[in-house]
Short mmCIF file of the N, C-alpha and C atoms (twelve columns), coordinates in Angstrom:
data_MODEL
# 
_entry.id   MODEL 
# 
loop_
_atom_site.group_PDB 
_atom_site.id 
_atom_site.type_symbol 
_atom_site.label_atom_id 
_atom_site.label_alt_id 
_atom_site.label_comp_id 
_atom_site.label_asym_id 
_atom_site.label_seq_id 
_atom_site.Cartn_x 
_atom_site.Cartn_y 
_atom_site.Cartn_z 
_atom_site.pdbx_PDB_model_num 
ATOM 1   N N  . LEU A 1   -26.545 79.526  16.924  1 
ATOM 2   C CA . LEU A 1   -26.129 78.121  16.884  1 
ATOM 3   C C  . LEU A 1   -26.735 77.444  15.660  1 
ATOM 4   N N  . LEU A 2   -27.985 77.733  15.383  1 
ATOM 5   C CA . LEU A 2   -28.632 77.106  14.229  1 
ATOM 6   C C  . LEU A 2   -27.930 77.473  12.924  1 
ATOM 7   N N  . SER A 3   -27.585 78.746  12.756  1 
ATOM 8   C CA . SER A 3   -26.877 79.169  11.540  1 
ATOM 9   C C  . SER A 3   -25.511 78.506  11.439  1 
ATOM 10  N N  . LEU A 4   -24.808 78.420  12.550  1 
ATOM 11  C CA . LEU A 4   -23.489 77.782  12.532  1 
ATOM 12  C C  . LEU A 4   -23.597 76.292  12.208  1 
ATOM 13  N N  . VAL A 5   -24.595 75.642  12.757  1 
ATOM 14  C CA . VAL A 5   -24.795 74.217  12.481  1 
ATOM 15  C C  . VAL A 5   -25.164 74.000  11.016  1 
ATOM 16  N N  . LEU A 6   -26.065 74.829  10.488  1 
ATOM 17  C CA . LEU A 6   -26.426 74.705  9.072   1 
ATOM 18  C C  . LEU A 6   -25.219 74.953  8.172   1 
ATOM 19  N N  . HIS A 7   -24.404 75.935  8.542   1 
ATOM 20  C CA . HIS A 7   -23.200 76.213  7.747   1 
ATOM 21  C C  . HIS A 7   -22.231 75.036  7.805   1 
ATOM 22  N N  . ALA A 8   -21.987 74.509  8.993   1 
ATOM 23  C CA . ALA A 8   -21.075 73.364  9.135   1 
ATOM 24  C C  . ALA A 8   -21.600 72.150  8.373   1 
ATOM 25  N N  . LEU A 9   -22.903 71.944  8.435   1 
ATOM 26  C CA . LEU A 9   -23.519 70.819  7.742   1 
ATOM 27  C C  . LEU A 9   -23.336 70.954  6.230   1 
ATOM 28  N N  . THR A 10  -23.645 72.129  5.700   1 
ATOM 29  C CA . THR A 10  -23.575 72.296  4.245   1 
ATOM 30  C C  . THR A 10  -22.150 72.385  3.722   1 
ATOM 31  N N  . GLU A 11  -21.254 73.045  4.468   1 
ATOM 32  C CA . GLU A 11  -19.896 73.169  3.933   1 
ATOM 33  C C  . GLU A 11  -19.143 71.846  3.940   1 
ATOM 34  N N  . SER A 12  -19.572 70.893  4.762   1 
ATOM 35  C CA . SER A 12  -18.894 69.594  4.802   1 
ATOM 36  C C  . SER A 12  -19.458 68.607  3.790   1 
ATOM 37  N N  . MET A 13  -20.618 68.891  3.238   1 
ATOM 38  C CA . MET A 13  -21.249 67.955  2.301   1 
ATOM 39  C C  . MET A 13  -20.387 67.593  1.091   1 
ATOM 40  N N  . PRO A 14  -19.611 68.514  0.515   1 
ATOM 41  C CA . PRO A 14  -18.780 68.109  -0.623  1 
ATOM 42  C C  . PRO A 14  -17.821 66.964  -0.302  1 
ATOM 43  N N  . LEU A 15  -17.463 66.801  0.951   1 
ATOM 44  C CA . LEU A 15  -16.555 65.716  1.316   1 
ATOM 45  C C  . LEU A 15  -17.223 64.348  1.216   1 
ATOM 46  N N  . GLY A 16  -18.549 64.316  1.170   1 
ATOM 47  C CA . GLY A 16  -19.273 63.052  1.066   1 
ATOM 48  C C  . GLY A 16  -19.472 62.578  -0.357  1 
ATOM 49  N N  . PHE A 17  -19.178 63.430  -1.330  1 
ATOM 50  C CA . PHE A 17  -19.309 63.028  -2.726  1 
ATOM 51  C C  . PHE A 17  -18.079 62.242  -3.147  1 
ATOM 52  N N  . SER A 18  -18.243 61.404  -4.179  1 
ATOM 53  C CA . SER A 18  -17.087 60.656  -4.670  1 
ATOM 54  C C  . SER A 18  -16.068 61.644  -5.210  1 
ATOM 55  N N  . ASP A 19  -14.792 61.306  -5.019  1 
ATOM 56  C CA . ASP A 19  -13.755 62.269  -5.410  1 
ATOM 57  C C  . ASP A 19  -13.145 61.975  -6.772  1 
ATOM 58  N N  . HIS A 20  -13.531 60.897  -7.416  1 
ATOM 59  C CA . HIS A 20  -13.048 60.572  -8.764  1 
ATOM 60  C C  . HIS A 20  -11.520 60.679  -8.874  1 
ATOM 61  N N  . GLY A 21  -10.832 60.161  -7.848  1 
ATOM 62  C CA . GLY A 21  -9.371  60.127  -7.910  1 
ATOM 63  C C  . GLY A 21  -8.689  61.428  -7.514  1 
ATOM 64  N N  . HIS A 22  -9.410  62.380  -6.985  1 
ATOM 65  C CA . HIS A 22  -8.824  63.663  -6.589  1 
ATOM 66  C C  . HIS A 22  -8.825  63.807  -5.072  1 
ATOM 67  N N  . SER A 23  -8.298  62.822  -4.356  1 
ATOM 68  C CA . SER A 23  -8.339  62.843  -2.900  1 
ATOM 69  C C  . SER A 23  -7.527  64.002  -2.323  1 
ATOM 70  N N  . HIS A 24  -6.486  64.466  -3.048  1 
ATOM 71  C CA . HIS A 24  -5.701  65.594  -2.536  1 
ATOM 72  C C  . HIS A 24  -6.552  66.856  -2.435  1 
ATOM 73  N N  . VAL A 25  -7.531  67.006  -3.310  1 
ATOM 74  C CA . VAL A 25  -8.444  68.151  -3.247  1 
ATOM 75  C C  . VAL A 25  -9.298  68.034  -1.991  1 
ATOM 76  N N  . HIS A 26  -9.817  66.831  -1.738  1 
ATOM 77  C CA . HIS A 26  -10.621 66.615  -0.539  1 
ATOM 78  C C  . HIS A 26  -9.800  66.832  0.718   1 
ATOM 79  N N  . ASP A 27  -8.534  66.385  0.720   1 
ATOM 80  C CA . ASP A 27  -7.678  66.560  1.894   1 
ATOM 81  C C  . ASP A 27  -7.483  68.037  2.212   1 
ATOM 82  N N  . GLY A 28  -7.218  68.837  1.202   1 
ATOM 83  C CA . GLY A 28  -7.044  70.274  1.416   1 
ATOM 84  C C  . GLY A 28  -8.316  70.917  1.912   1 
ATOM 85  N N  . TYR A 29  -9.441  70.515  1.356   1 
ATOM 86  C CA . TYR A 29  -10.731 71.064  1.778   1 
ATOM 87  C C  . TYR A 29  -11.051 70.648  3.207   1 
ATOM 88  N N  . LEU A 30  -10.759 69.397  3.544   1 
ATOM 89  C CA . LEU A 30  -10.975 68.913  4.908   1 
ATOM 90  C C  . LEU A 30  -10.174 69.747  5.901   1 
ATOM 91  N N  . TRP A 31  -8.898  69.982  5.607   1 
ATOM 92  C CA . TRP A 31  -8.064  70.768  6.520   1 
ATOM 93  C C  . TRP A 31  -8.529  72.220  6.600   1 
ATOM 94  N N  . ALA A 32  -9.030  72.747  5.506   1 
ATOM 95  C CA . ALA A 32  -9.574  74.110  5.538   1 
ATOM 96  C C  . ALA A 32  -10.769 74.177  6.490   1 
ATOM 97  N N  . ILE A 33  -11.618 73.166  6.455   1 
ATOM 98  C CA . ILE A 33  -12.773 73.125  7.362   1 
ATOM 99  C C  . ILE A 33  -12.310 72.991  8.804   1 
ATOM 100 N N  . VAL A 34  -11.358 72.089  9.053   1 
ATOM 101 C CA . VAL A 34  -10.855 71.882  10.415  1 
ATOM 102 C C  . VAL A 34  -10.280 73.181  10.977  1 
ATOM 103 N N  . ILE A 35  -9.446  73.839  10.213  1 
ATOM 104 C CA . ILE A 35  -8.829  75.093  10.672  1 
ATOM 105 C C  . ILE A 35  -9.898  76.173  10.849  1 
ATOM 106 N N  . HIS A 36  -10.856 76.194  9.968   1 
ATOM 107 C CA . HIS A 36  -11.955 77.163  9.999   1 
ATOM 108 C C  . HIS A 36  -12.811 76.990  11.261  1 
ATOM 109 N N  . LYS A 37  -12.937 75.765  11.742  1 
ATOM 110 C CA . LYS A 37  -13.784 75.484  12.908  1 
ATOM 111 C C  . LYS A 37  -13.158 75.945  14.224  1 
ATOM 112 N N  . VAL A 38  -11.850 76.049  14.304  1 
ATOM 113 C CA . VAL A 38  -11.200 76.421  15.569  1 
ATOM 114 C C  . VAL A 38  -11.662 77.794  16.055  1 
ATOM 115 N N  . PRO A 39  -11.516 78.865  15.266  1 
ATOM 116 C CA . PRO A 39  -11.967 80.167  15.791  1 
ATOM 117 C C  . PRO A 39  -13.480 80.243  15.995  1 
ATOM 118 N N  . ILE A 40  -14.240 79.513  15.171  1 
ATOM 119 C CA . ILE A 40  -15.696 79.516  15.351  1 
ATOM 120 C C  . ILE A 40  -16.063 78.865  16.680  1 
ATOM 121 N N  . THR A 41  -15.408 77.765  17.007  1 
ATOM 122 C CA . THR A 41  -15.670 77.085  18.270  1 
ATOM 123 C C  . THR A 41  -15.288 77.969  19.449  1 
ATOM 124 N N  . ILE A 42  -14.160 78.655  19.346  1 
ATOM 125 C CA . ILE A 42  -13.739 79.569  20.414  1 
ATOM 126 C C  . ILE A 42  -14.762 80.694  20.573  1 
ATOM 127 N N  . ALA A 43  -15.213 81.251  19.460  1 
ATOM 128 C CA . ALA A 43  -16.209 82.325  19.523  1 
ATOM 129 C C  . ALA A 43  -17.521 81.820  20.119  1 
ATOM 130 N N  . LEU A 44  -17.962 80.639  19.715  1 
ATOM 131 C CA . LEU A 44  -19.193 80.068  20.240  1 
ATOM 132 C C  . LEU A 44  -19.079 79.819  21.751  1 
ATOM 133 N N  . ALA A 45  -17.959 79.240  22.168  1 
ATOM 134 C CA . ALA A 45  -17.752 78.985  23.596  1 
ATOM 135 C C  . ALA A 45  -17.693 80.299  24.379  1 
ATOM 136 N N  . SER A 46  -17.008 81.295  23.844  1 
ATOM 137 C CA . SER A 46  -16.916 82.597  24.510  1 
ATOM 138 C C  . SER A 46  -18.282 83.250  24.631  1 
ATOM 139 N N  . LEU A 47  -19.073 83.141  23.578  1 
ATOM 140 C CA . LEU A 47  -20.419 83.702  23.608  1 
ATOM 141 C C  . LEU A 47  -21.256 83.035  24.694  1 
ATOM 142 N N  . MET A 48  -21.151 81.720  24.786  1 
ATOM 143 C CA . MET A 48  -21.925 81.003  25.793  1 
ATOM 144 C C  . MET A 48  -21.479 81.370  27.205  1 
ATOM 145 N N  . VAL A 49  -20.176 81.572  27.405  1 
ATOM 146 C CA . VAL A 49  -19.680 82.003  28.710  1 
ATOM 147 C C  . VAL A 49  -20.239 83.385  29.036  1 
ATOM 148 N N  . GLY A 50  -20.210 84.282  28.056  1 
ATOM 149 C CA . GLY A 50  -20.725 85.632  28.252  1 
ATOM 150 C C  . GLY A 50  -22.212 85.669  28.532  1 
ATOM 151 N N  . LEU A 51  -22.948 84.704  28.008  1 
ATOM 152 C CA . LEU A 51  -24.395 84.645  28.219  1 
ATOM 153 C C  . LEU A 51  -24.764 83.816  29.444  1 
ATOM 154 N N  . SER A 52  -23.769 83.355  30.181  1 
ATOM 155 C CA . SER A 52  -23.969 82.544  31.389  1 
ATOM 156 C C  . SER A 52  -24.800 81.289  31.118  1 
ATOM 157 N N  . VAL A 53  -24.484 80.610  30.023  1 
ATOM 158 C CA . VAL A 53  -25.143 79.355  29.676  1 
ATOM 159 C C  . VAL A 53  -24.624 78.275  30.631  1 
ATOM 160 N N  . SER A 54  -25.510 77.397  31.057  1 
ATOM 161 C CA . SER A 54  -25.101 76.352  32.002  1 
ATOM 162 C C  . SER A 54  -24.061 75.426  31.370  1 
ATOM 163 N N  . ARG A 55  -23.294 74.761  32.203  1 
ATOM 164 C CA . ARG A 55  -22.244 73.860  31.726  1 
ATOM 165 C C  . ARG A 55  -22.823 72.757  30.849  1 
ATOM 166 N N  . GLY A 56  -23.935 72.192  31.254  1 
ATOM 167 C CA . GLY A 56  -24.574 71.131  30.473  1 
ATOM 168 C C  . GLY A 56  -25.007 71.614  29.099  1 
ATOM 169 N N  . GLN A 57  -25.565 72.816  29.039  1 
ATOM 170 C CA . GLN A 57  -25.977 73.368  27.752  1 
ATOM 171 C C  . GLN A 57  -24.762 73.672  26.877  1 
ATOM 172 N N  . LYS A 58  -23.685 74.156  27.481  1 
ATOM 173 C CA . LYS A 58  -22.463 74.425  26.701  1 
ATOM 174 C C  . LYS A 58  -21.981 73.145  26.045  1 
ATOM 175 N N  . VAL A 59  -21.908 72.089  26.820  1 
ATOM 176 C CA . VAL A 59  -21.444 70.799  26.290  1 
ATOM 177 C C  . VAL A 59  -22.381 70.318  25.192  1 
ATOM 178 N N  . LEU A 60  -23.693 70.418  25.428  1 
ATOM 179 C CA . LEU A 60  -24.668 69.982  24.432  1 
ATOM 180 C C  . LEU A 60  -24.541 70.787  23.144  1 
ATOM 181 N N  . PHE A 61  -24.460 72.112  23.253  1 
ATOM 182 C CA . PHE A 61  -24.374 72.962  22.064  1 
ATOM 183 C C  . PHE A 61  -23.075 72.739  21.301  1 
ATOM 184 N N  . LEU A 62  -21.967 72.583  22.019  1 
ATOM 185 C CA . LEU A 62  -20.682 72.321  21.350  1 
ATOM 186 C C  . LEU A 62  -20.683 70.943  20.694  1 
ATOM 187 N N  . LEU A 63  -21.340 69.976  21.328  1 
ATOM 188 C CA . LEU A 63  -21.442 68.636  20.743  1 
ATOM 189 C C  . LEU A 63  -22.283 68.672  19.462  1 
ATOM 190 N N  . ILE A 64  -23.388 69.401  19.498  1 
ATOM 191 C CA . ILE A 64  -24.226 69.546  18.299  1 
ATOM 192 C C  . ILE A 64  -23.415 70.181  17.177  1 
ATOM 193 N N  . PHE A 65  -22.673 71.248  17.504  1 
ATOM 194 C CA . PHE A 65  -21.846 71.921  16.500  1 
ATOM 195 C C  . PHE A 65  -20.760 70.988  15.973  1 
ATOM 196 N N  . ALA A 66  -20.135 70.225  16.864  1 
ATOM 197 C CA . ALA A 66  -19.061 69.317  16.458  1 
ATOM 198 C C  . ALA A 66  -19.559 68.200  15.554  1 
ATOM 199 N N  . LEU A 67  -20.786 67.755  15.749  1 
ATOM 200 C CA . LEU A 67  -21.325 66.648  14.954  1 
ATOM 201 C C  . LEU A 67  -21.944 67.098  13.628  1 
ATOM 202 N N  . ALA A 68  -22.119 68.395  13.447  1 
ATOM 203 C CA . ALA A 68  -22.760 68.896  12.231  1 
ATOM 204 C C  . ALA A 68  -21.949 68.573  10.980  1 
ATOM 205 N N  . ALA A 69  -20.641 68.791  11.008  1 
ATOM 206 C CA . ALA A 69  -19.822 68.520  9.819   1 
ATOM 207 C C  . ALA A 69  -19.791 67.029  9.466   1 
ATOM 208 N N  . PRO A 70  -19.535 66.131  10.429  1 
ATOM 209 C CA . PRO A 70  -19.601 64.708  10.066  1 
ATOM 210 C C  . PRO A 70  -20.985 64.293  9.541   1 
ATOM 211 N N  . ALA A 71  -22.036 64.882  10.088  1 
ATOM 212 C CA . ALA A 71  -23.387 64.574  9.608   1 
ATOM 213 C C  . ALA A 71  -23.548 65.023  8.155   1 
ATOM 214 N N  . GLY A 72  -22.979 66.180  7.820   1 
ATOM 215 C CA . GLY A 72  -23.044 66.672  6.444   1 
ATOM 216 C C  . GLY A 72  -22.353 65.729  5.473   1 
ATOM 217 N N  . ILE A 73  -21.219 65.185  5.896   1 
ATOM 218 C CA . ILE A 73  -20.486 64.234  5.052   1 
ATOM 219 C C  . ILE A 73  -21.333 62.976  4.820   1 
ATOM 220 N N  . LEU A 74  -21.991 62.519  5.870   1 
ATOM 221 C CA . LEU A 74  -22.770 61.281  5.770   1 
ATOM 222 C C  . LEU A 74  -24.054 61.440  4.963   1 
ATOM 223 N N  . ILE A 75  -24.688 62.607  5.032   1 
ATOM 224 C CA . ILE A 75  -25.976 62.743  4.323   1 
ATOM 225 C C  . ILE A 75  -25.840 63.251  2.890   1 
ATOM 226 N N  . SER A 76  -24.669 63.741  2.509   1 
ATOM 227 C CA . SER A 76  -24.538 64.285  1.156   1 
ATOM 228 C C  . SER A 76  -24.837 63.278  0.049   1 
ATOM 229 N N  . PRO A 77  -24.418 62.024  0.160   1 
ATOM 230 C CA . PRO A 77  -24.787 61.079  -0.915  1 
ATOM 231 C C  . PRO A 77  -26.298 60.868  -1.005  1 
ATOM 232 N N  . LEU A 78  -26.993 60.999  0.108   1 
ATOM 233 C CA . LEU A 78  -28.447 60.835  0.105   1 
ATOM 234 C C  . LEU A 78  -29.130 61.995  -0.606  1 
ATOM 235 N N  . ILE A 79  -28.547 63.187  -0.489  1 
ATOM 236 C CA . ILE A 79  -29.140 64.376  -1.107  1 
ATOM 237 C C  . ILE A 79  -28.991 64.338  -2.621  1 
ATOM 238 N N  . SER A 80  -27.833 63.859  -3.087  1 
ATOM 239 C CA . SER A 80  -27.616 63.858  -4.540  1 
ATOM 240 C C  . SER A 80  -28.566 62.895  -5.234  1 
ATOM 241 N N  . GLY A 81  -28.878 61.780  -4.613  1 
ATOM 242 C CA . GLY A 81  -29.851 60.835  -5.162  1 
ATOM 243 C C  . GLY A 81  -29.598 60.439  -6.604  1 
ATOM 244 N N  . GLY A 82  -28.339 60.350  -7.012  1 
ATOM 245 C CA . GLY A 82  -28.007 59.961  -8.368  1 
ATOM 246 C C  . GLY A 82  -28.073 61.101  -9.368  1 
ATOM 247 N N  . ALA A 83  -28.385 62.299  -8.905  1 
ATOM 248 C CA . ALA A 83  -28.441 63.456  -9.808  1 
ATOM 249 C C  . ALA A 83  -27.021 63.882  -10.188 1 
ATOM 250 N N  . ASN A 84  -26.936 64.862  -11.041 1 
ATOM 251 C CA . ASN A 84  -25.648 65.411  -11.459 1 
ATOM 252 C C  . ASN A 84  -24.909 65.948  -10.228 1 
ATOM 253 N N  . GLU A 85  -23.838 65.262  -9.818  1 
ATOM 254 C CA . GLU A 85  -23.115 65.634  -8.602  1 
ATOM 255 C C  . GLU A 85  -22.573 67.057  -8.654  1 
ATOM 256 N N  . GLN A 86  -22.097 67.475  -9.813  1 
ATOM 257 C CA . GLN A 86  -21.528 68.828  -9.927  1 
ATOM 258 C C  . GLN A 86  -22.584 69.891  -9.666  1 
ATOM 259 N N  . LEU A 87  -23.781 69.677  -10.182 1 
ATOM 260 C CA . LEU A 87  -24.876 70.627  -9.978  1 
ATOM 261 C C  . LEU A 87  -25.303 70.649  -8.510  1 
ATOM 262 N N  . VAL A 88  -25.443 69.476  -7.915  1 
ATOM 263 C CA . VAL A 88  -25.813 69.390  -6.499  1 
ATOM 264 C C  . VAL A 88  -24.734 70.043  -5.647  1 
ATOM 265 N N  . LEU A 89  -23.467 69.749  -5.954  1 
ATOM 266 C CA . LEU A 89  -22.344 70.324  -5.222  1 
ATOM 267 C C  . LEU A 89  -22.332 71.847  -5.329  1 
ATOM 268 N N  . ALA A 90  -22.569 72.369  -6.512  1 
ATOM 269 C CA . ALA A 90  -22.598 73.828  -6.699  1 
ATOM 270 C C  . ALA A 90  -23.716 74.460  -5.873  1 
ATOM 271 N N  . ASN A 91  -24.867 73.821  -5.841  1 
ATOM 272 C CA . ASN A 91  -25.977 74.351  -5.045  1 
ATOM 273 C C  . ASN A 91  -25.673 74.298  -3.550  1 
ATOM 274 N N  . ILE A 92  -25.083 73.216  -3.106  1 
ATOM 275 C CA . ILE A 92  -24.735 73.089  -1.687  1 
ATOM 276 C C  . ILE A 92  -23.710 74.149  -1.301  1 
ATOM 277 N N  . MET A 93  -22.707 74.342  -2.139  1 
ATOM 278 C CA . MET A 93  -21.683 75.350  -1.831  1 
ATOM 279 C C  . MET A 93  -22.290 76.753  -1.851  1 
ATOM 280 N N  . GLY A 94  -23.261 76.990  -2.710  1 
ATOM 281 C CA . GLY A 94  -23.953 78.277  -2.725  1 
ATOM 282 C C  . GLY A 94  -24.694 78.519  -1.420  1 
ATOM 283 N N  . VAL A 95  -25.363 77.497  -0.917  1 
ATOM 284 C CA . VAL A 95  -26.074 77.619  0.361   1 
ATOM 285 C C  . VAL A 95  -25.079 77.850  1.494   1 
ATOM 286 N N  . ALA A 96  -23.985 77.077  1.519   1 
ATOM 287 C CA . ALA A 96  -22.978 77.237  2.579   1 
ATOM 288 C C  . ALA A 96  -22.383 78.637  2.549   1 
ATOM 289 N N  . GLY A 97  -22.050 79.114  1.364   1 
ATOM 290 C CA . GLY A 97  -21.496 80.461  1.240   1 
ATOM 291 C C  . GLY A 97  -22.498 81.524  1.636   1 
ATOM 292 N N  . GLY A 98  -23.743 81.332  1.256   1 
ATOM 293 C CA . GLY A 98  -24.784 82.288  1.624   1 
ATOM 294 C C  . GLY A 98  -24.998 82.367  3.121   1 
ATOM 295 N N  . ILE A 99  -24.967 81.224  3.786   1 
ATOM 296 C CA . ILE A 99  -25.138 81.211  5.240   1 
ATOM 297 C C  . ILE A 99  -24.006 81.963  5.917   1 
ATOM 298 N N  . ILE A 100 -22.769 81.693  5.515   1 
ATOM 299 C CA . ILE A 100 -21.655 82.358  6.190   1 
ATOM 300 C C  . ILE A 100 -21.644 83.849  5.863   1 
ATOM 301 N N  . LEU A 101 -22.048 84.231  4.653   1 
ATOM 302 C CA . LEU A 101 -22.160 85.660  4.338   1 
ATOM 303 C C  . LEU A 101 -23.229 86.317  5.204   1 
ATOM 304 N N  . HIS A 102 -24.346 85.633  5.378   1 
ATOM 305 C CA . HIS A 102 -25.409 86.173  6.215   1 
ATOM 306 C C  . HIS A 102 -24.935 86.334  7.658   1 
ATOM 307 N N  . VAL A 103 -24.326 85.286  8.206   1 
ATOM 308 C CA . VAL A 103 -23.858 85.342  9.590   1 
ATOM 309 C C  . VAL A 103 -22.809 86.437  9.755   1 
ATOM 310 N N  . SER A 104 -21.830 86.478  8.860   1 
ATOM 311 C CA . SER A 104 -20.744 87.454  9.021   1 
ATOM 312 C C  . SER A 104 -21.207 88.886  8.822   1 
ATOM 313 N N  . THR A 105 -22.058 89.134  7.838   1 
ATOM 314 C CA . THR A 105 -22.530 90.509  7.643   1 
ATOM 315 C C  . THR A 105 -23.468 90.932  8.768   1 
ATOM 316 N N  . THR A 106 -24.248 90.005  9.294   1 
ATOM 317 C CA . THR A 106 -25.101 90.332  10.432  1 
ATOM 318 C C  . THR A 106 -24.254 90.703  11.632  1 
ATOM 319 N N  . ILE A 107 -23.220 89.924  11.892  1 
ATOM 320 C CA . ILE A 107 -22.323 90.238  13.010  1 
ATOM 321 C C  . ILE A 107 -21.666 91.588  12.781  1 
ATOM 322 N N  . LEU A 108 -21.190 91.824  11.581  1 
ATOM 323 C CA . LEU A 108 -20.515 93.087  11.268  1 
ATOM 324 C C  . LEU A 108 -21.464 94.273  11.412  1 
ATOM 325 N N  . LEU A 109 -22.658 94.166  10.867  1 
ATOM 326 C CA . LEU A 109 -23.599 95.285  10.893  1 
ATOM 327 C C  . LEU A 109 -24.267 95.461  12.248  1 
ATOM 328 N N  . GLU A 110 -24.438 94.393  12.997  1 
ATOM 329 C CA . GLU A 110 -25.115 94.477  14.290  1 
ATOM 330 C C  . GLU A 110 -24.167 94.870  15.416  1 
ATOM 331 N N  . ALA A 111 -22.888 95.000  15.130  1 
ATOM 332 C CA . ALA A 111 -21.923 95.298  16.178  1 
ATOM 333 C C  . ALA A 111 -21.999 96.748  16.664  1 
ATOM 334 N N  . SER A 112 -22.648 97.615  15.913  1 
ATOM 335 C CA . SER A 112 -22.714 99.019  16.308  1 
ATOM 336 C C  . SER A 112 -23.767 99.225  17.395  1 
ATOM 337 N N  . GLU A 113 -23.582 100.273 18.157  1 
ATOM 338 C CA . GLU A 113 -24.507 100.592 19.236  1 
ATOM 339 C C  . GLU A 113 -25.882 100.908 18.664  1 
ATOM 340 N N  . ASN A 114 -26.915 100.381 19.280  1 
ATOM 341 C CA . ASN A 114 -28.306 100.562 18.848  1 
ATOM 342 C C  . ASN A 114 -28.553 100.057 17.427  1 
ATOM 343 N N  . HIS A 115 -27.673 99.257  16.902  1 
ATOM 344 C CA . HIS A 115 -27.810 98.647  15.570  1 
ATOM 345 C C  . HIS A 115 -28.065 99.691  14.480  1 
ATOM 346 N N  . ARG A 116 -27.386 100.799 14.571  1 
ATOM 347 C CA . ARG A 116 -27.530 101.866 13.582  1 
ATOM 348 C C  . ARG A 116 -26.827 101.501 12.291  1 
ATOM 349 N N  . PHE A 117 -27.358 102.015 11.194  1 
ATOM 350 C CA . PHE A 117 -26.738 101.826 9.887   1 
ATOM 351 C C  . PHE A 117 -25.411 102.575 9.859   1 
ATOM 352 N N  . ASN A 118 -24.385 101.912 9.388   1 
ATOM 353 C CA . ASN A 118 -23.063 102.511 9.342   1 
ATOM 354 C C  . ASN A 118 -22.586 102.456 7.892   1 
ATOM 355 N N  . LEU A 119 -22.480 103.609 7.268   1 
ATOM 356 C CA . LEU A 119 -22.092 103.688 5.860   1 
ATOM 357 C C  . LEU A 119 -20.704 103.079 5.624   1 
ATOM 358 N N  . TYR A 120 -19.765 103.297 6.547   1 
ATOM 359 C CA . TYR A 120 -18.416 102.754 6.395   1 
ATOM 360 C C  . TYR A 120 -18.468 101.223 6.331   1 
ATOM 361 N N  . LYS A 121 -19.205 100.602 7.222   1 
ATOM 362 C CA . LYS A 121 -19.301 99.139  7.215   1 
ATOM 363 C C  . LYS A 121 -19.943 98.638  5.924   1 
ATOM 364 N N  . MET A 122 -20.960 99.340  5.468   1 
ATOM 365 C CA . MET A 122 -21.612 98.944  4.222   1 
ATOM 366 C C  . MET A 122 -20.641 99.055  3.050   1 
ATOM 367 N N  . MET A 123 -19.813 100.078 3.036   1 
ATOM 368 C CA . MET A 123 -18.826 100.252 1.965   1 
ATOM 369 C C  . MET A 123 -17.802 99.104  1.997   1 
ATOM 370 N N  . VAL A 124 -17.374 98.706  3.186   1 
ATOM 371 C CA . VAL A 124 -16.429 97.594  3.314   1 
ATOM 372 C C  . VAL A 124 -17.054 96.313  2.754   1 
ATOM 373 N N  . ILE A 125 -18.313 96.077  3.055   1 
ATOM 374 C CA . ILE A 125 -19.004 94.897  2.532   1 
ATOM 375 C C  . ILE A 125 -19.082 94.956  1.012   1 
ATOM 376 N N  . LEU A 126 -19.430 96.108  0.464   1 
ATOM 377 C CA . LEU A 126 -19.522 96.254  -0.996  1 
ATOM 378 C C  . LEU A 126 -18.168 96.067  -1.674  1 
ATOM 379 N N  . VAL A 127 -17.097 96.568  -1.056  1 
ATOM 380 C CA . VAL A 127 -15.755 96.356  -1.601  1 
ATOM 381 C C  . VAL A 127 -15.419 94.864  -1.586  1 
ATOM 382 N N  . GLY A 128 -15.776 94.188  -0.498  1 
ATOM 383 C CA . GLY A 128 -15.529 92.749  -0.408  1 
ATOM 384 C C  . GLY A 128 -16.270 91.971  -1.479  1 
ATOM 385 N N  . PHE A 129 -17.539 92.285  -1.671  1 
ATOM 386 C CA . PHE A 129 -18.320 91.638  -2.723  1 
ATOM 387 C C  . PHE A 129 -17.732 91.930  -4.096  1 
ATOM 388 N N  . SER A 130 -17.326 93.164  -4.309  1 
ATOM 389 C CA . SER A 130 -16.745 93.544  -5.602  1 
ATOM 390 C C  . SER A 130 -15.459 92.762  -5.876  1 
ATOM 391 N N  . LEU A 131 -14.613 92.643  -4.874  1 
ATOM 392 C CA . LEU A 131 -13.376 91.869  -5.031  1 
ATOM 393 C C  . LEU A 131 -13.678 90.403  -5.326  1 
ATOM 394 N N  . ALA A 132 -14.689 89.869  -4.659  1 
ATOM 395 C CA . ALA A 132 -15.065 88.470  -4.910  1 
ATOM 396 C C  . ALA A 132 -15.539 88.284  -6.355  1 
ATOM 397 N N  . ILE A 133 -16.332 89.211  -6.829  1 
ATOM 398 C CA . ILE A 133 -16.825 89.118  -8.207  1 
ATOM 399 C C  . ILE A 133 -15.681 89.267  -9.210  1 
ATOM 400 N N  . LEU A 134 -14.775 90.205  -8.945  1 
ATOM 401 C CA . LEU A 134 -13.652 90.412  -9.862  1 
ATOM 402 C C  . LEU A 134 -12.681 89.236  -9.892  1 
ATOM 403 N N  . SER A 135 -12.582 88.522  -8.772  1 
ATOM 404 C CA . SER A 135 -11.626 87.413  -8.711  1 
ATOM 405 C C  . SER A 135 -12.174 86.133  -9.316  1 
ATOM 406 N N  . SER A 136 -13.487 86.082  -9.597  1 
ATOM 407 C CA . SER A 136 -14.050 84.835  -10.132 1 
ATOM 408 C C  . SER A 136 -13.981 84.762  -11.619 1 
# 
């Protein structure tokens, strides 16, 4: 939950910066976040059901997760503090990307029985990283 909240908080921060007349970019990014949150929320709720979390805790945890993105939007202007917005934005996006890479690779690698190292999974991750580097 903490990793998901940190990711939601950081990935929404760019929406709190001034858009300098490029609101269509913000609109697309906003919808990407909204669509991105649906499967994450389903996975989080399913995990809590599987772990027999009480109803009150489920509501509390989902509420915390739901409020993380709006909180990120609200605090982003405070973080920039008048500094170079592009530099701050790049750093925030780096943190958001790093968190989701950490969460996703941990889930992928930890899915095997007894958490054994799986060469095939590692190769898939390396191919993914390579494609990301080649596309930039």
